[in-house]
PDB file of C-alpha atoms in Angstrom:
ATOM      1  CA  MET A  17     -54.202  32.572  -8.533  1.00 33.00           C
ATOM      2  CA  LYS A  18     -56.108  31.724 -11.669  1.00 37.00           C
ATOM      3  CA  ARG A  19     -55.817  28.108 -12.780  1.00 38.00           C
ATOM      4  CA  ASN A  20     -54.771  27.504 -16.368  1.00 42.00           C
ATOM      5  CA  ASP A  21     -54.859  23.700 -16.617  1.00 45.00           C
ATOM      6  CA  HIS A  22     -57.331  23.332 -19.486  1.00 54.00           C
ATOM      7  CA  GLY A  23     -56.111  21.026 -22.236  1.00 87.00           C
ATOM      8  CA  TRP A  24     -52.572  20.318 -21.007  1.00 92.00           C
ATOM      9  CA  LYS A  25     -50.600  17.255 -22.069  1.00 94.00           C
ATOM     10  CA  LEU A  26     -47.050  16.167 -21.287  1.00 95.00           C
ATOM     11  CA  VAL A  27     -45.506  13.601 -23.634  1.00 97.00           C
ATOM     12  CA  SER A  28     -42.092  11.961 -23.687  1.00 97.00           C
ATOM     13  CA  ASP A  29     -40.551   9.288 -25.845  1.00 98.00           C
ATOM     14  CA  SER A  30     -39.640   6.010 -24.186  1.00 97.00           C
ATOM     15  CA  GLY A  31     -35.984   7.005 -23.975  1.00 96.00           C
ATOM     16  CA  CYS A  32     -36.604   9.728 -21.366  1.00 95.00           C
ATOM     17  CA  SER A  33     -39.600   8.880 -19.206  1.00 92.00           C
ATOM     18  CA  LEU A  34     -41.107  11.427 -16.828  1.00 91.00           C
ATOM     19  CA  LEU A  35     -41.633  10.385 -13.221  1.00 86.00           C
ATOM     20  CA  VAL A  36     -45.236  11.200 -12.354  1.00 79.00           C
ATOM     21  CA  PRO A  37     -46.096  11.959  -8.703  1.00 71.00           C
ATOM     22  CA  ASP A  38     -47.601   9.068  -6.753  1.00 63.00           C
ATOM     23  CA  GLY A  39     -51.157   9.097  -5.458  1.00 55.00           C
ATOM     24  CA  PRO A  40     -54.646   8.906  -6.916  1.00 52.00           C
ATOM     25  CA  ASP A  41     -54.436  12.366  -8.449  1.00 58.00           C
ATOM     26  CA  GLY A  42     -51.098  11.920 -10.241  1.00 59.00           C
ATOM     27  CA  LEU A  43     -50.752  15.155 -12.184  1.00 67.00           C
ATOM     28  CA  ALA A  44     -54.290  16.163 -11.153  1.00 63.00           C
ATOM     29  CA  GLY A  45     -55.979  16.438 -14.513  1.00 68.00           C
ATOM     30  CA  ILE A  46     -52.854  16.928 -16.649  1.00 82.00           C
ATOM     31  CA  ASP A  47     -52.464  14.078 -19.128  1.00 90.00           C
ATOM     32  CA  TYR A  48     -49.158  12.261 -19.600  1.00 91.00           C
ATOM     33  CA  ALA A  49     -48.253   9.808 -22.356  1.00 94.00           C
ATOM     34  CA  GLU A  50     -45.196   8.117 -23.829  1.00 96.00           C
ATOM     35  CA  VAL A  51     -44.457   7.396 -27.472  1.00 98.00           C
ATOM     36  CA  PRO A  52     -42.443   4.206 -27.936  1.00 98.00           C
ATOM     37  CA  PHE A  53     -39.254   3.476 -29.782  1.00 98.00           C
ATOM     38  CA  VAL A  54     -39.116   0.169 -31.656  1.00 98.00           C
ATOM     39  CA  ILE A  55     -36.168  -2.210 -31.308  1.00 96.00           C
ATOM     40  CA  SER A  56     -35.919  -4.546 -34.298  1.00 95.00           C
ATOM     41  CA  VAL A  57     -33.971  -7.807 -34.072  1.00 92.00           C
ATOM     42  CA  ASP A  58     -33.929 -10.055 -37.132  1.00 90.00           C
ATOM     43  CA  ASN A  59     -37.600  -9.995 -38.193  1.00 89.00           C
ATOM     44  CA  THR A  60     -38.999  -9.268 -34.721  1.00 94.00           C
ATOM     45  CA  ASP A  61     -40.076  -5.804 -33.549  1.00 97.00           C
ATOM     46  CA  TYR A  62     -40.028  -5.080 -29.819  1.00 97.00           C
ATOM     47  CA  ILE A  63     -42.276  -2.090 -29.113  1.00 98.00           C
ATOM     48  CA  ASP A  64     -40.934  -0.136 -26.151  1.00 98.00           C
ATOM     49  CA  GLU A  65     -44.069   0.106 -24.060  1.00 95.00           C
ATOM     50  CA  PRO A  66     -45.289  -1.470 -20.798  1.00 92.00           C
ATOM     51  CA  GLY A  67     -45.087  -5.235 -21.074  1.00 93.00           C
ATOM     52  CA  ILE A  68     -42.004  -5.363 -23.314  1.00 96.00           C
ATOM     53  CA  ASP A  69     -39.990  -8.509 -22.525  1.00 97.00           C
ATOM     54  CA  ILE A  70     -36.556  -6.977 -22.028  1.00 96.00           C
ATOM     55  CA  GLU A  71     -34.899 -10.244 -21.021  1.00 96.00           C
ATOM     56  CA  LYS A  72     -36.118 -11.938 -24.195  1.00 96.00           C
ATOM     57  CA  MET A  73     -35.084  -8.941 -26.302  1.00 95.00           C
ATOM     58  CA  LEU A  74     -31.529  -8.860 -24.910  1.00 93.00           C
ATOM     59  CA  GLU A  75     -31.146 -12.606 -25.336  1.00 94.00           C
ATOM     60  CA  HIS A  76     -32.344 -12.273 -28.936  1.00 94.00           C
ATOM     61  CA  ILE A  77     -29.859  -9.450 -29.549  1.00 90.00           C
ATOM     62  CA  ALA A  78     -26.978 -11.464 -28.077  1.00 87.00           C
ATOM     63  CA  ASN A  79     -27.695 -14.269 -30.565  1.00 88.00           C
ATOM     64  CA  CYS A  80     -28.082 -11.930 -33.535  1.00 84.00           C
ATOM     65  CA  ARG A  81     -25.020 -11.070 -35.616  1.00 77.00           C
ATOM     66  CA  SER A  82     -26.240  -7.553 -36.466  1.00 75.00           C
ATOM     67  CA  GLY A  83     -27.231  -6.744 -32.892  1.00 74.00           C
ATOM     68  CA  GLY A  84     -30.538  -5.235 -33.964  1.00 85.00           C
ATOM     69  CA  ARG A  85     -31.505  -1.626 -34.666  1.00 90.00           C
ATOM     70  CA  THR A  86     -33.768   1.020 -33.177  1.00 93.00           C
ATOM     71  CA  SER A  87     -36.426   3.238 -34.745  1.00 96.00           C
ATOM     72  CA  CYS A  88     -37.511   6.503 -33.170  1.00 97.00           C
ATOM     73  CA  PRO A  89     -41.178   7.555 -32.973  1.00 98.00           C
ATOM     74  CA  SER A  90     -42.554   8.921 -36.244  1.00 98.00           C
ATOM     75  CA  PRO A  91     -44.100  12.403 -36.527  1.00 98.00           C
ATOM     76  CA  HIS A  92     -47.486  10.651 -36.780  1.00 98.00           C
ATOM     77  CA  ALA A  93     -46.838   8.881 -33.442  1.00 98.00           C
ATOM     78  CA  TRP A  94     -46.107  12.220 -31.786  1.00 98.00           C
ATOM     79  CA  LEU A  95     -49.221  13.807 -33.293  1.00 98.00           C
ATOM     80  CA  GLU A  96     -51.364  10.915 -32.128  1.00 97.00           C
ATOM     81  CA  ALA A  97     -49.970  11.152 -28.591  1.00 97.00           C
ATOM     82  CA  TRP A  98     -50.624  14.905 -28.421  1.00 97.00           C
ATOM     83  CA  GLY A  99     -54.222  14.454 -29.531  1.00 95.00           C
ATOM     84  CA  ASP A 100     -56.154  17.710 -29.522  1.00 93.00           C
ATOM     85  CA  ALA A 101     -54.645  19.123 -26.308  1.00 95.00           C
ATOM     86  CA  GLU A 102     -54.374  22.893 -26.432  1.00 95.00           C
ATOM     87  CA  ASN A 103     -51.047  23.035 -24.550  1.00 96.00           C
ATOM     88  CA  VAL A 104     -48.384  20.385 -25.196  1.00 97.00           C
ATOM     89  CA  ILE A 105     -44.862  19.960 -23.861  1.00 97.00           C
ATOM     90  CA  ALA A 106     -42.889  17.107 -25.435  1.00 98.00           C
ATOM     91  CA  PHE A 107     -39.593  15.728 -24.127  1.00 98.00           C
ATOM     92  CA  THR A 108     -37.205  13.702 -26.278  1.00 97.00           C
ATOM     93  CA  LEU A 109     -34.142  11.546 -25.868  1.00 95.00           C
ATOM     94  CA  SER A 110     -30.910  13.427 -26.591  1.00 94.00           C
ATOM     95  CA  ALA A 111     -30.915  14.673 -30.182  1.00 94.00           C
ATOM     96  CA  ALA A 112     -27.249  13.651 -30.379  1.00 90.00           C
ATOM     97  CA  LEU A 113     -28.273  10.007 -29.909  1.00 88.00           C
ATOM     98  CA  SER A 114     -31.556   9.775 -31.810  1.00 92.00           C
ATOM     99  CA  GLY A 115     -33.804  11.320 -34.438  1.00 95.00           C
ATOM    100  CA  SER A 116     -36.701  11.526 -31.980  1.00 97.00           C
ATOM    101  CA  TYR A 117     -36.247  15.283 -31.435  1.00 98.00           C
ATOM    102  CA  ASN A 118     -36.321  16.034 -35.173  1.00 98.00           C
ATOM    103  CA  SER A 119     -39.367  13.804 -35.558  1.00 98.00           C
ATOM    104  CA  ALA A 120     -41.200  15.691 -32.809  1.00 98.00           C
ATOM    105  CA  ILE A 121     -40.225  19.035 -34.361  1.00 98.00           C
ATOM    106  CA  ALA A 122     -41.650  17.863 -37.701  1.00 98.00           C
ATOM    107  CA  ALA A 123     -44.868  16.868 -35.904  1.00 98.00           C
ATOM    108  CA  ARG A 124     -45.031  20.308 -34.284  1.00 98.00           C
ATOM    109  CA  HIS A 125     -44.800  22.033 -37.683  1.00 98.00           C
ATOM    110  CA  MET A 126     -47.562  19.789 -39.029  1.00 97.00           C
ATOM    111  CA  ALA A 127     -49.810  20.447 -36.031  1.00 97.00           C
ATOM    112  CA  LEU A 128     -49.342  24.230 -36.134  1.00 97.00           C
ATOM    113  CA  GLU A 129     -49.986  24.391 -39.870  1.00 97.00           C
ATOM    114  CA  LYS A 130     -53.424  22.957 -39.190  1.00 95.00           C
ATOM    115  CA  TYR A 131     -54.123  24.711 -35.870  1.00 95.00           C
ATOM    116  CA  PRO A 132     -51.769  27.714 -35.494  1.00 96.00           C
ATOM    117  CA  ASP A 133     -53.267  28.774 -32.151  1.00 95.00           C
ATOM    118  CA  ARG A 134     -52.106  25.644 -30.315  1.00 97.00           C
ATOM    119  CA  ASN A 135     -49.165  25.850 -27.908  1.00 98.00           C
ATOM    120  CA  ILE A 136     -46.652  23.084 -28.596  1.00 98.00           C
ATOM    121  CA  ALA A 137     -43.079  22.981 -27.289  1.00 98.00           C
ATOM    122  CA  VAL A 138     -40.467  20.289 -27.905  1.00 98.00           C
ATOM    123  CA  ILE A 139     -37.586  20.006 -25.430  1.00 98.00           C
ATOM    124  CA  ASN A 140     -34.405  18.094 -26.231  1.00 97.00           C
ATOM    125  CA  THR A 141     -33.391  16.630 -22.856  1.00 95.00           C
ATOM    126  CA  CYS A 142     -29.782  16.008 -23.988  1.00 93.00           C
ATOM    127  CA  GLY A 143     -30.038  12.876 -21.856  1.00 92.00           C
ATOM    128  CA  ALA A 144     -31.836   9.594 -21.257  1.00 93.00           C
ATOM    129  CA  GLY A 145     -33.464   7.553 -18.504  1.00 94.00           C
ATOM    130  CA  GLY A 146     -35.982   8.630 -15.888  1.00 93.00           C
ATOM    131  CA  LEU A 147     -36.339  12.389 -15.481  1.00 92.00           C
ATOM    132  CA  PRO A 148     -36.715  13.431 -11.820  1.00 90.00           C
ATOM    133  CA  GLU A 149     -40.186  14.031 -10.440  1.00 88.00           C
ATOM    134  CA  GLN A 150     -39.067  17.572  -9.637  1.00 88.00           C
ATOM    135  CA  LEU A 151     -39.464  18.404 -13.336  1.00 91.00           C
ATOM    136  CA  THR A 152     -43.119  17.384 -13.447  1.00 90.00           C
ATOM    137  CA  ASN A 153     -43.724  19.209 -10.171  1.00 90.00           C
ATOM    138  CA  ILE A 154     -42.281  22.426 -11.646  1.00 93.00           C
ATOM    139  CA  ILE A 155     -44.664  22.147 -14.599  1.00 93.00           C
ATOM    140  CA  TYR A 156     -47.605  21.218 -12.380  1.00 90.00           C
ATOM    141  CA  GLU A 157     -47.009  24.194 -10.087  1.00 92.00           C
ATOM    142  CA  GLY A 158     -46.677  26.601 -13.005  1.00 94.00           C
ATOM    143  CA  ILE A 159     -49.943  25.432 -14.523  1.00 91.00           C
ATOM    144  CA  HIS A 160     -51.842  25.692 -11.264  1.00 88.00           C
ATOM    145  CA  GLU A 161     -50.374  29.129 -10.553  1.00 92.00           C
ATOM    146  CA  GLY A 162     -51.749  30.314 -13.894  1.00 92.00           C
ATOM    147  CA  ASP A 163     -48.335  30.992 -15.456  1.00 96.00           C
ATOM    148  CA  SER A 164     -48.140  31.521 -19.206  1.00 96.00           C
ATOM    149  CA  PHE A 165     -47.276  28.653 -21.531  1.00 97.00           C
ATOM    150  CA  ASP A 166     -43.937  30.258 -22.424  1.00 98.00           C
ATOM    151  CA  ALA A 167     -43.037  30.749 -18.753  1.00 98.00           C
ATOM    152  CA  ILE A 168     -43.831  27.111 -17.956  1.00 97.00           C
ATOM    153  CA  VAL A 169     -41.806  25.858 -20.923  1.00 98.00           C
ATOM    154  CA  SER A 170     -38.887  28.087 -19.908  1.00 98.00           C
ATOM    155  CA  ALA A 171     -38.988  26.709 -16.346  1.00 97.00           C
ATOM    156  CA  ALA A 172     -39.171  23.116 -17.651  1.00 96.00           C
ATOM    157  CA  ASP A 173     -36.292  23.685 -20.076  1.00 96.00           C
ATOM    158  CA  LYS A 174     -34.181  25.200 -17.281  1.00 96.00           C
ATOM    159  CA  ALA A 175     -34.885  22.184 -15.068  1.00 94.00           C
ATOM    160  CA  VAL A 176     -33.842  19.845 -17.884  1.00 94.00           C
ATOM    161  CA  ARG A 177     -30.576  21.773 -18.405  1.00 93.00           C
ATOM    162  CA  GLU A 178     -29.882  21.422 -14.688  1.00 93.00           C
ATOM    163  CA  THR A 179     -30.330  17.642 -14.784  1.00 93.00           C
ATOM    164  CA  GLN A 180     -27.169  15.546 -14.796  1.00 92.00           C
ATOM    165  CA  VAL A 181     -27.079  12.105 -16.424  1.00 93.00           C
ATOM    166  CA  MET A 182     -24.582   9.352 -15.753  1.00 92.00           C
ATOM    167  CA  PHE A 183     -24.340   5.796 -17.090  1.00 89.00           C
ATOM    168  CA  ALA A 184     -22.897   2.566 -15.731  1.00 88.00           C
ATOM    169  CA  LEU A 185     -22.807   0.426 -18.842  1.00 82.00           C
ATOM    170  CA  GLY A 186     -23.252  -3.312 -18.547  1.00 78.00           C
ATOM    171  CA  SER A 187     -22.105  -3.676 -22.165  1.00 74.00           C
ATOM    172  CA  LEU A 188     -20.720  -1.328 -24.809  1.00 70.00           C
ATOM    173  CA  ASP A 189     -21.605  -3.622 -27.721  1.00 72.00           C
ATOM    174  CA  ASN A 190     -24.820  -1.996 -28.946  1.00 73.00           C
ATOM    175  CA  LEU A 191     -23.507   1.543 -28.468  1.00 71.00           C
ATOM    176  CA  ILE A 192     -20.558   0.677 -30.716  1.00 69.00           C
ATOM    177  CA  LYS A 193     -22.710  -1.102 -33.314  1.00 68.00           C
ATOM    178  CA  ALA A 194     -24.975   1.950 -33.437  1.00 63.00           C
ATOM    179  CA  GLY A 195     -21.999   4.274 -33.934  1.00 62.00           C
ATOM    180  CA  ARG A 196     -22.418   5.996 -30.562  1.00 60.00           C
ATOM    181  CA  LEU A 197     -18.906   5.081 -29.363  1.00 59.00           C
ATOM    182  CA  ASN A 198     -15.527   4.689 -31.024  1.00 57.00           C
ATOM    183  CA  LYS A 199     -15.003   1.195 -32.482  1.00 57.00           C
ATOM    184  CA  LEU A 200     -11.436   0.977 -31.151  1.00 52.00           C
ATOM    185  CA  VAL A 201     -12.719   1.665 -27.632  1.00 56.00           C
ATOM    186  CA  GLY A 202     -15.375  -0.959 -28.207  1.00 55.00           C
ATOM    187  CA  TYR A 203     -12.916  -3.599 -29.367  1.00 54.00           C
ATOM    188  CA  ALA A 204     -10.731  -3.059 -26.313  1.00 52.00           C
ATOM    189  CA  ALA A 205     -13.777  -3.164 -24.026  1.00 54.00           C
ATOM    190  CA  HIS A 206     -14.966  -6.454 -25.509  1.00 55.00           C
ATOM    191  CA  ARG A 207     -11.477  -8.007 -25.655  1.00 51.00           C
ATOM    192  CA  PHE A 208     -10.451  -7.152 -22.098  1.00 48.00           C
ATOM    193  CA  ASN A 209     -13.838  -7.286 -20.315  1.00 55.00           C
ATOM    194  CA  ILE A 210     -13.834  -3.533 -19.686  1.00 55.00           C
ATOM    195  CA  SER A 211     -16.818  -1.900 -18.023  1.00 67.00           C
ATOM    196  CA  ALA A 212     -17.395   1.824 -18.249  1.00 75.00           C
ATOM    197  CA  ILE A 213     -19.005   4.788 -16.561  1.00 82.00           C
ATOM    198  CA  GLY A 214     -20.006   7.740 -18.686  1.00 81.00           C
ATOM    199  CA  VAL A 215     -21.771  11.066 -18.368  1.00 86.00           C
ATOM    200  CA  ALA A 216     -23.922  13.010 -20.789  1.00 86.00           C
ATOM    201  CA  SER A 217     -22.001  15.951 -22.245  1.00 83.00           C
ATOM    202  CA  PRO A 218     -23.688  19.379 -22.481  1.00 82.00           C
ATOM    203  CA  GLY A 219     -24.471  18.490 -26.098  1.00 83.00           C
ATOM    204  CA  GLY A 220     -26.056  15.191 -25.110  1.00 82.00           C
ATOM    205  CA  ARG A 221     -23.327  12.808 -26.230  1.00 81.00           C
ATOM    206  CA  ILE A 222     -21.855  10.034 -24.084  1.00 77.00           C
ATOM    207  CA  GLU A 223     -18.449  10.815 -22.592  1.00 80.00           C
ATOM    208  CA  LEU A 224     -16.643   7.914 -20.920  1.00 76.00           C
ATOM    209  CA  ARG A 225     -15.185   8.977 -17.561  1.00 78.00           C
ATOM    210  CA  HIS A 226     -13.915   5.709 -16.098  1.00 75.00           C
ATOM    211  CA  LYS A 227     -12.993   2.396 -17.705  1.00 70.00           C
ATOM    212  CA  PHE A 228     -12.169  -0.621 -15.546  1.00 65.00           C
ATOM    213  CA  ARG A 229     -12.091  -4.411 -15.586  1.00 64.00           C
ATOM    214  CA  GLY A 230     -15.327  -6.129 -14.549  1.00 60.00           C
ATOM    215  CA  MET A 231     -18.349  -4.706 -12.706  1.00 61.00           C
ATOM    216  CA  LYS A 232     -17.102  -5.082  -9.113  1.00 66.00           C
ATOM    217  CA  LYS A 233     -15.744  -1.528  -8.999  1.00 79.00           C
ATOM    218  CA  THR A 234     -18.935  -0.008 -10.375  1.00 85.00           C
ATOM    219  CA  TYR A 235     -20.359   1.337  -7.125  1.00 89.00           C
ATOM    220  CA  ASP A 236     -17.150   3.040  -5.967  1.00 88.00           C
ATOM    221  CA  LYS A 237     -16.641   4.556  -9.396  1.00 88.00           C
ATOM    222  CA  LEU A 238     -20.224   5.830  -9.513  1.00 91.00           C
ATOM    223  CA  ILE A 239     -19.836   7.489  -6.116  1.00 93.00           C
ATOM    224  CA  ASP A 240     -16.569   9.061  -7.335  1.00 90.00           C
ATOM    225  CA  THR A 241     -18.280  10.324 -10.489  1.00 90.00           C
ATOM    226  CA  LEU A 242     -21.146  11.801  -8.478  1.00 93.00           C
ATOM    227  CA  ARG A 243     -18.558  13.755  -6.481  1.00 92.00           C
ATOM    228  CA  GLU A 244     -16.813  14.844  -9.696  1.00 88.00           C
ATOM    229  CA  THR A 245     -20.050  16.147 -11.187  1.00 87.00           C
ATOM    230  CA  GLY A 246     -20.882  18.124  -8.047  1.00 89.00           C
ATOM    231  CA  PHE A 247     -23.749  16.092  -6.626  1.00 93.00           C
ATOM    232  CA  ALA A 248     -24.766  17.587  -3.277  1.00 93.00           C
ATOM    233  CA  GLY A 249     -27.914  15.628  -2.408  1.00 94.00           C
ATOM    234  CA  GLY A 250     -31.524  16.010  -3.448  1.00 93.00           C
ATOM    235  CA  GLU A 251     -33.710  13.955  -5.771  1.00 94.00           C
ATOM    236  CA  LEU A 252     -31.937  11.204  -7.701  1.00 96.00           C
ATOM    237  CA  VAL A 253     -33.351   8.529 -10.022  1.00 96.00           C
ATOM    238  CA  ILE A 254     -31.685   5.192 -10.781  1.00 97.00           C
ATOM    239  CA  SER A 255     -32.988   3.357 -13.864  1.00 96.00           C
ATOM    240  CA  HIS A 256     -31.768  -0.230 -14.113  1.00 96.00           C
ATOM    241  CA  CYS A 257     -31.680  -2.973 -16.707  1.00 95.00           C
ATOM    242  CA  MET A 258     -32.666  -6.194 -14.929  1.00 95.00           C
ATOM    243  CA  ASN A 259     -30.584  -5.102 -11.945  1.00 94.00           C
ATOM    244  CA  GLU A 260     -32.959  -3.991  -9.189  1.00 96.00           C
ATOM    245  CA  GLU A 261     -30.730  -5.420  -6.457  1.00 95.00           C
ATOM    246  CA  GLY A 262     -27.715  -3.499  -7.738  1.00 93.00           C
ATOM    247  CA  ALA A 263     -29.738  -0.303  -8.124  1.00 95.00           C
ATOM    248  CA  GLU A 264     -31.058  -0.618  -4.551  1.00 96.00           C
ATOM    249  CA  LYS A 265     -27.530  -1.220  -3.254  1.00 94.00           C
ATOM    250  CA  LEU A 266     -26.262   1.866  -5.067  1.00 94.00           C
ATOM    251  CA  GLY A 267     -29.188   3.874  -3.713  1.00 96.00           C
ATOM    252  CA  HIS A 268     -28.332   2.909  -0.129  1.00 96.00           C
ATOM    253  CA  LEU A 269     -24.674   3.852  -0.668  1.00 95.00           C
ATOM    254  CA  ILE A 270     -25.664   7.244  -2.076  1.00 96.00           C
ATOM    255  CA  GLU A 271     -28.073   7.935   0.780  1.00 96.00           C
ATOM    256  CA  ALA A 272     -25.345   7.029   3.292  1.00 96.00           C
ATOM    257  CA  GLU A 273     -22.877   9.392   1.590  1.00 95.00           C
ATOM    258  CA  TRP A 274     -25.321  12.266   1.050  1.00 96.00           C
ATOM    259  CA  LEU A 275     -27.894  12.226   3.840  1.00 93.00           C
ATOM    260  CA  ASP A 276     -30.209  14.761   2.185  1.00 93.00           C
ATOM    261  CA  THR A 277     -30.988  12.508  -0.797  1.00 95.00           C
ATOM    262  CA  ASP A 278     -34.229  10.970  -2.038  1.00 94.00           C
ATOM    263  CA  VAL A 279     -33.504   8.008  -4.328  1.00 96.00           C
ATOM    264  CA  SER A 280     -36.078   6.482  -6.694  1.00 94.00           C
ATOM    265  CA  VAL A 281     -35.329   3.110  -8.348  1.00 96.00           C
ATOM    266  CA  VAL A 282     -37.201   2.317 -11.565  1.00 95.00           C
ATOM    267  CA  PRO A 283     -36.852  -0.262 -14.373  1.00 96.00           C
ATOM    268  CA  ALA A 284     -35.213   1.108 -17.499  1.00 96.00           C
ATOM    269  CA  SER A 285     -37.127   1.277 -20.748  1.00 96.00           C
ATOM    270  CA  GLY A 286     -36.481  -1.161 -23.565  1.00 96.00           C
ATOM    271  CA  LEU A 287     -34.468   1.413 -25.506  1.00 95.00           C
ATOM    272  CA  CYS A 288     -32.241   2.319 -22.554  1.00 94.00           C
ATOM    273  CA  SER A 289     -31.788  -1.382 -21.771  1.00 94.00           C
ATOM    274  CA  TYR A 290     -30.811  -2.001 -25.394  1.00 92.00           C
ATOM    275  CA  TYR A 291     -28.011   0.543 -25.208  1.00 88.00           C
ATOM    276  CA  MET A 292     -26.645  -0.011 -21.702  1.00 87.00           C
ATOM    277  CA  GLY A 293     -26.965  -3.810 -21.534  1.00 88.00           C
ATOM    278  CA  LYS A 294     -27.918  -6.195 -18.745  1.00 89.00           C
ATOM    279  CA  ASP A 295     -27.072  -4.884 -15.250  1.00 90.00           C
ATOM    280  CA  GLY A 296     -26.581  -1.370 -16.612  1.00 90.00           C
ATOM    281  CA  LEU A 297     -27.657   1.696 -14.651  1.00 94.00           C
ATOM    282  CA  ILE A 298     -28.637   5.260 -15.567  1.00 94.00           C
ATOM    283  CA  ILE A 299     -28.491   7.876 -12.821  1.00 95.00           C
ATOM    284  CA  THR A 300     -30.219  11.236 -13.212  1.00 95.00           C
ATOM    285  CA  TYR A 301     -30.378  14.053 -10.706  1.00 93.00           C
ATOM    286  CA  HIS A 302     -31.247  17.730 -10.531  1.00 84.00           C
ATOM    287  CA  GLU A 303     -28.296  19.982  -9.734  1.00 74.00           C
TER     288      GLU A 303
END
């Protein structure tokens, strides 16, 4: 088949990172980049890129009355990340949780006004955390098979819609302060040391499935929620906030329960860590 990999670029914001295949070739000539969110605490900006000191950021937030705030990538940041690539697919954190999608759409309009022949697609993931490597493989295969841009985008969008997202929240504080969860729920959680497990709704909002005292029941509840959401094995990604040991433990439990499972454990981004809190976990898997 004819190869059609000239001038391709995949870009995500730091709220929904793509897992790139291991090995010296990576995506074999297809560029990948991330555009960072910024977490502002008092007068300090933490740029969500490699090297961000998440432990320092969370400690700063805990000692700050306002709890900090987040800023999504600007249209200019998206444009800069896309560069002059002829074919661009951009992935954003759930539009129900952030303005990143709208910012990327604005950048797309700006880019096409100047160069209308470019191919630029923006996909709202309706989720967060690490997107399974299967997604990048689908795109990679489509490009190298010579599929059209629209066909590749359609396949990528379908893969995103078939990705389930689940959260084990170490803290609800920043979600409540940011207006992402009901304040009454948040007060009860803080007052009675309630931990929570949630899933991403079809519209990309956070729906709490289980609330319980303390974190000791987390693993059993996560396994239960995986069953409830129809997990049947396959590729699964666990993003963790300063909780590699817990993520590895959960991975082993999942692999023991579903033998045909390939678990990847990765550190969560600064933005995801900000929202889920220390010890939090985000689980993503392809249906």
